[in-house]
Amino acid sequence: MKMRKIEPKIIVNSAESRYFCGFVDLKNRIDMDGKRKLGTLCVQAGWSPKKGEPRVLPIYQSTTFKYETSEQMARLFDLEESGYFYTRLQNPTNDAVAAKITALEGGVAGMLTSSGQAASFFSVLNLCSAGDHVVSTSAIYGGTYNLFGVTLPKMGIEVTFIDQDAPQEEIAAAFRPNTKALFGETLANPGLAVLDIEKMAHIAHQHGVPLIVDNTFATPINCRPFEWGADIVTHSTTKYMDGHATSVGGAIVDSGNFDWEAYADKFPGLTQPDPSYHGLAYTKAFGKQAYIMKATAQLMRDLGSIPSPHNAFLLNIGLETLHLRMPRHCANAQKVAEFLSQDDRVAWVHYCGLKGDKYYDLGQKYLPNGSCGVLSFGLKGGREVSIRFMDRLKLAAIVTHVADACTSVLHPASHTHRQLSDEQLIEAGVAPDLIRFSVGIEDAEDIIADIQQALA
Ligand code: PLP
């Protein structure tokens, strides 16, 4: 079968010079007029086969790409000619899936990473170097909390954690002249706090820095943070996007809205010549794609963390049904949350779809069609009772995972967050008795029956 030669993405930044890299040129890749709805993008964005080509996105399972002369290859390395040459930098399968996620988020450029952790790390490291500072909400995934609280400081990047529900002035007080970004999660894992994205974007922009939002739990089906002022979105695609617990992966998408040149001194990595890349200045060469181009050309080149094309292929299959699965996750979770909130053996339930939940109003604003399938609750009797309850569940699986088709359950204080001290647990919104319940897409009646028998 003759396969189409996939052209890499090319940016023409001046009449003489052309650069290319693993970023997403939406015009070529989505081949849509920008008015398609999310369901159509889930199914079709990123790969538009032409006559006689595979209907399904092919897996380009190749580390490298062949050229005919040594001179051609040399020109690729000098960025004088376009072409895929090494999968760490760009791969057609990975690029097509990045294009789909970028389209779903409404961004201008995007990239895949090998994990959500890599996406969080790259999103910040792309802006910071030793001596810089980041402000982050404290209600974030435990792995991100460790990355920010322990690993980044070892690299000379300090992170101040703030309470996302604090008044604006209190959050603003955490900013310093060397602050380079504000970070938060649309829906915090596992505390399920809803981020007031507009408020956070306002504070970030007042201080001349971008707002980075981890949109893993909401997915673009339920919330598109760029529409509320966020500048960069990250994902652990491992969760709902993949949806079937097959592949660890991550993504970063740039809205293209943050004006790096307006704060040129604050972001020299983007605005000043890069000695490791022919003295190229990303903002000047790539305009709105500068952030993703730098993350690919510099961070991916030096640190790796590219997903395998096979994993990207599986992710793409998951994405094709994201718009169908999310409403089912939300409808099931709403039923489970309502059941739990009415049972007097249950001490508390956090789910922003419940009237009376602390985040109900923010949920209605940012997630009017539903938040996600994850809820958290505690049982009367505390930690021990919560653990006993989990052990008695039959349908819900105890797994270190969340947000896939199969209902699952976890006790963060004993599992994902066990490295955190009691004080840090409270900061991260993780009560010692908190059970994180990830409602799948089975029949809600069976999920509730399982909970009933375990409670009994
Ligand atoms: N962000 C959130 C909100 C998560 O829940 C997770 C993992 O659970 C991550 C990031 C890290 O993603 P990964 O496990 O794909 O590295």
PDB file of N, CA, C and O in Angstrom, residues 13 19 78-79 268-286 298 301:
ATOM      1  N   ASN A  13       9.076  32.172   8.658  1.00  0.00           N
ATOM      2  CA  ASN A  13       9.104  33.371   9.489  1.00  0.00           C
ATOM      3  C   ASN A  13       9.700  34.564   8.766  1.00  0.00           C
ATOM      4  O   ASN A  13       9.627  35.673   9.228  1.00  0.00           O
ATOM      5  N   TYR A  19      11.821  27.278   9.538  1.00  0.00           N
ATOM      6  CA  TYR A  19      12.116  26.398  10.665  1.00  0.00           C
ATOM      7  C   TYR A  19      10.983  25.409  10.795  1.00  0.00           C
ATOM      8  O   TYR A  19       9.863  25.687  10.422  1.00  0.00           O
ATOM      9  N   ASP A  78      20.396  21.730  10.138  1.00  0.00           N
ATOM     10  CA  ASP A  78      20.595  23.183  10.117  1.00  0.00           C
ATOM     11  C   ASP A  78      19.278  23.936  10.037  1.00  0.00           C
ATOM     12  O   ASP A  78      19.260  25.161   9.926  1.00  0.00           O
ATOM     13  N   LEU A  79      18.192  23.181  10.037  1.00  0.00           N
ATOM     14  CA  LEU A  79      16.840  23.762   9.970  1.00  0.00           C
ATOM     15  C   LEU A  79      16.631  24.546   8.676  1.00  0.00           C
ATOM     16  O   LEU A  79      15.884  25.507   8.631  1.00  0.00           O
ATOM     17  N   PRO A 268      13.293  35.631  29.086  1.00  0.00           N
ATOM     18  CA  PRO A 268      14.396  35.671  28.105  1.00  0.00           C
ATOM     19  C   PRO A 268      14.510  34.381  27.307  1.00  0.00           C
ATOM     20  O   PRO A 268      14.956  34.409  26.161  1.00  0.00           O
ATOM     21  N   GLY A 269      14.117  33.258  27.911  1.00  0.00           N
ATOM     22  CA  GLY A 269      14.217  31.979  27.200  1.00  0.00           C
ATOM     23  C   GLY A 269      13.371  31.963  25.939  1.00  0.00           C
ATOM     24  O   GLY A 269      13.662  31.223  24.990  1.00  0.00           O
ATOM     25  N   LEU A 270      12.318  32.757  25.939  1.00  0.00           N
ATOM     26  CA  LEU A 270      11.448  32.794  24.759  1.00  0.00           C
ATOM     27  C   LEU A 270      11.786  33.955  23.833  1.00  0.00           C
ATOM     28  O   LEU A 270      11.585  33.869  22.626  1.00  0.00           O
ATOM     29  N   THR A 271      12.266  35.048  24.433  1.00  0.00           N
ATOM     30  CA  THR A 271      12.399  36.270  23.636  1.00  0.00           C
ATOM     31  C   THR A 271      13.837  36.577  23.194  1.00  0.00           C
ATOM     32  O   THR A 271      14.037  37.363  22.280  1.00  0.00           O
ATOM     33  N   GLN A 272      14.832  35.948  23.883  1.00  0.00           N
ATOM     34  CA  GLN A 272      16.242  36.218  23.535  1.00  0.00           C
ATOM     35  C   GLN A 272      16.824  35.042  22.749  1.00  0.00           C
ATOM     36  O   GLN A 272      16.308  33.936  22.839  1.00  0.00           O
ATOM     37  N   PRO A 273      17.915  35.261  22.004  1.00  0.00           N
ATOM     38  CA  PRO A 273      18.499  34.177  21.197  1.00  0.00           C
ATOM     39  C   PRO A 273      18.843  32.943  22.042  1.00  0.00           C
ATOM     40  O   PRO A 273      19.369  33.074  23.151  1.00  0.00           O
ATOM     41  N   ASP A 274      18.530  31.766  21.518  1.00  0.00           N
ATOM     42  CA  ASP A 274      18.844  30.500  22.180  1.00  0.00           C
ATOM     43  C   ASP A 274      20.169  29.992  21.629  1.00  0.00           C
ATOM     44  O   ASP A 274      20.251  29.598  20.461  1.00  0.00           O
ATOM     45  N   PRO A 275      21.236  30.007  22.456  1.00  0.00           N
ATOM     46  CA  PRO A 275      22.555  29.589  21.952  1.00  0.00           C
ATOM     47  C   PRO A 275      22.564  28.128  21.521  1.00  0.00           C
ATOM     48  O   PRO A 275      23.404  27.727  20.722  1.00  0.00           O
ATOM     49  N   SER A 276      21.625  27.327  22.035  1.00  0.00           N
ATOM     50  CA  SER A 276      21.619  25.912  21.659  1.00  0.00           C
ATOM     51  C   SER A 276      20.825  25.697  20.378  1.00  0.00           C
ATOM     52  O   SER A 276      20.636  24.568  19.947  1.00  0.00           O
ATOM     53  N   TYR A 277      20.327  26.772  19.800  1.00  0.00           N
ATOM     54  CA  TYR A 277      19.533  26.620  18.579  1.00  0.00           C
ATOM     55  C   TYR A 277      19.855  27.723  17.579  1.00  0.00           C
ATOM     56  O   TYR A 277      18.976  28.486  17.190  1.00  0.00           O
ATOM     57  N   HIS A 278      21.106  27.805  17.247  1.00  0.00           N
ATOM     58  CA  HIS A 278      21.540  28.746  16.195  1.00  0.00           C
ATOM     59  C   HIS A 278      21.203  30.200  16.532  1.00  0.00           C
ATOM     60  O   HIS A 278      20.950  31.005  15.643  1.00  0.00           O
ATOM     61  N   GLY A 279      21.127  30.519  17.827  1.00  0.00           N
ATOM     62  CA  GLY A 279      20.834  31.901  18.204  1.00  0.00           C
ATOM     63  C   GLY A 279      19.423  32.337  17.854  1.00  0.00           C
ATOM     64  O   GLY A 279      19.120  33.536  17.737  1.00  0.00           O
ATOM     65  N   LEU A 280      18.535  31.353  17.774  1.00  0.00           N
ATOM     66  CA  LEU A 280      17.153  31.635  17.386  1.00  0.00           C
ATOM     67  C   LEU A 280      16.373  32.228  18.574  1.00  0.00           C
ATOM     68  O   LEU A 280      16.506  31.761  19.697  1.00  0.00           O
ATOM     69  N   ALA A 281      15.586  33.267  18.323  1.00  0.00           N
ATOM     70  CA  ALA A 281      14.703  33.795  19.375  1.00  0.00           C
ATOM     71  C   ALA A 281      13.287  33.310  19.042  1.00  0.00           C
ATOM     72  O   ALA A 281      12.748  33.650  17.984  1.00  0.00           O
ATOM     73  N   TYR A 282      12.715  32.501  19.922  1.00  0.00           N
ATOM     74  CA  TYR A 282      11.466  31.788  19.583  1.00  0.00           C
ATOM     75  C   TYR A 282      10.320  32.734  19.254  1.00  0.00           C
ATOM     76  O   TYR A 282       9.565  32.502  18.315  1.00  0.00           O
ATOM     77  N   THR A 283      10.170  33.806  20.032  1.00  0.00           N
ATOM     78  CA  THR A 283       9.025  34.686  19.764  1.00  0.00           C
ATOM     79  C   THR A 283       9.171  35.358  18.399  1.00  0.00           C
ATOM     80  O   THR A 283       8.187  35.534  17.687  1.00  0.00           O
ATOM     81  N   LYS A 284      10.419  35.698  18.087  1.00  0.00           N
ATOM     82  CA  LYS A 284      10.610  36.389  16.799  1.00  0.00           C
ATOM     83  C   LYS A 284      10.428  35.420  15.637  1.00  0.00           C
ATOM     84  O   LYS A 284       9.841  35.757  14.606  1.00  0.00           O
ATOM     85  N   ALA A 285      10.912  34.198  15.819  1.00  0.00           N
ATOM     86  CA  ALA A 285      10.839  33.238  14.709  1.00  0.00           C
ATOM     87  C   ALA A 285       9.444  32.634  14.569  1.00  0.00           C
ATOM     88  O   ALA A 285       9.019  32.349  13.450  1.00  0.00           O
ATOM     89  N   PHE A 286       8.740  32.436  15.684  1.00  0.00           N
ATOM     90  CA  PHE A 286       7.524  31.623  15.614  1.00  0.00           C
ATOM     91  C   PHE A 286       6.259  32.306  16.121  1.00  0.00           C
ATOM     92  O   PHE A 286       5.199  31.682  16.146  1.00  0.00           O
ATOM     93  N   GLN A 298      13.696  22.543  22.457  1.00  0.00           N
ATOM     94  CA  GLN A 298      14.718  22.624  23.499  1.00  0.00           C
ATOM     95  C   GLN A 298      14.505  21.544  24.569  1.00  0.00           C
ATOM     96  O   GLN A 298      15.363  20.709  24.812  1.00  0.00           O
ATOM     97  N   ARG A 301      14.080  17.966  23.041  1.00  0.00           N
ATOM     98  CA  ARG A 301      15.397  17.576  22.508  1.00  0.00           C
ATOM     99  C   ARG A 301      16.331  17.146  23.643  1.00  0.00           C
ATOM    100  O   ARG A 301      17.013  16.136  23.557  1.00  0.00           O
TER     101      ARG A 301
END
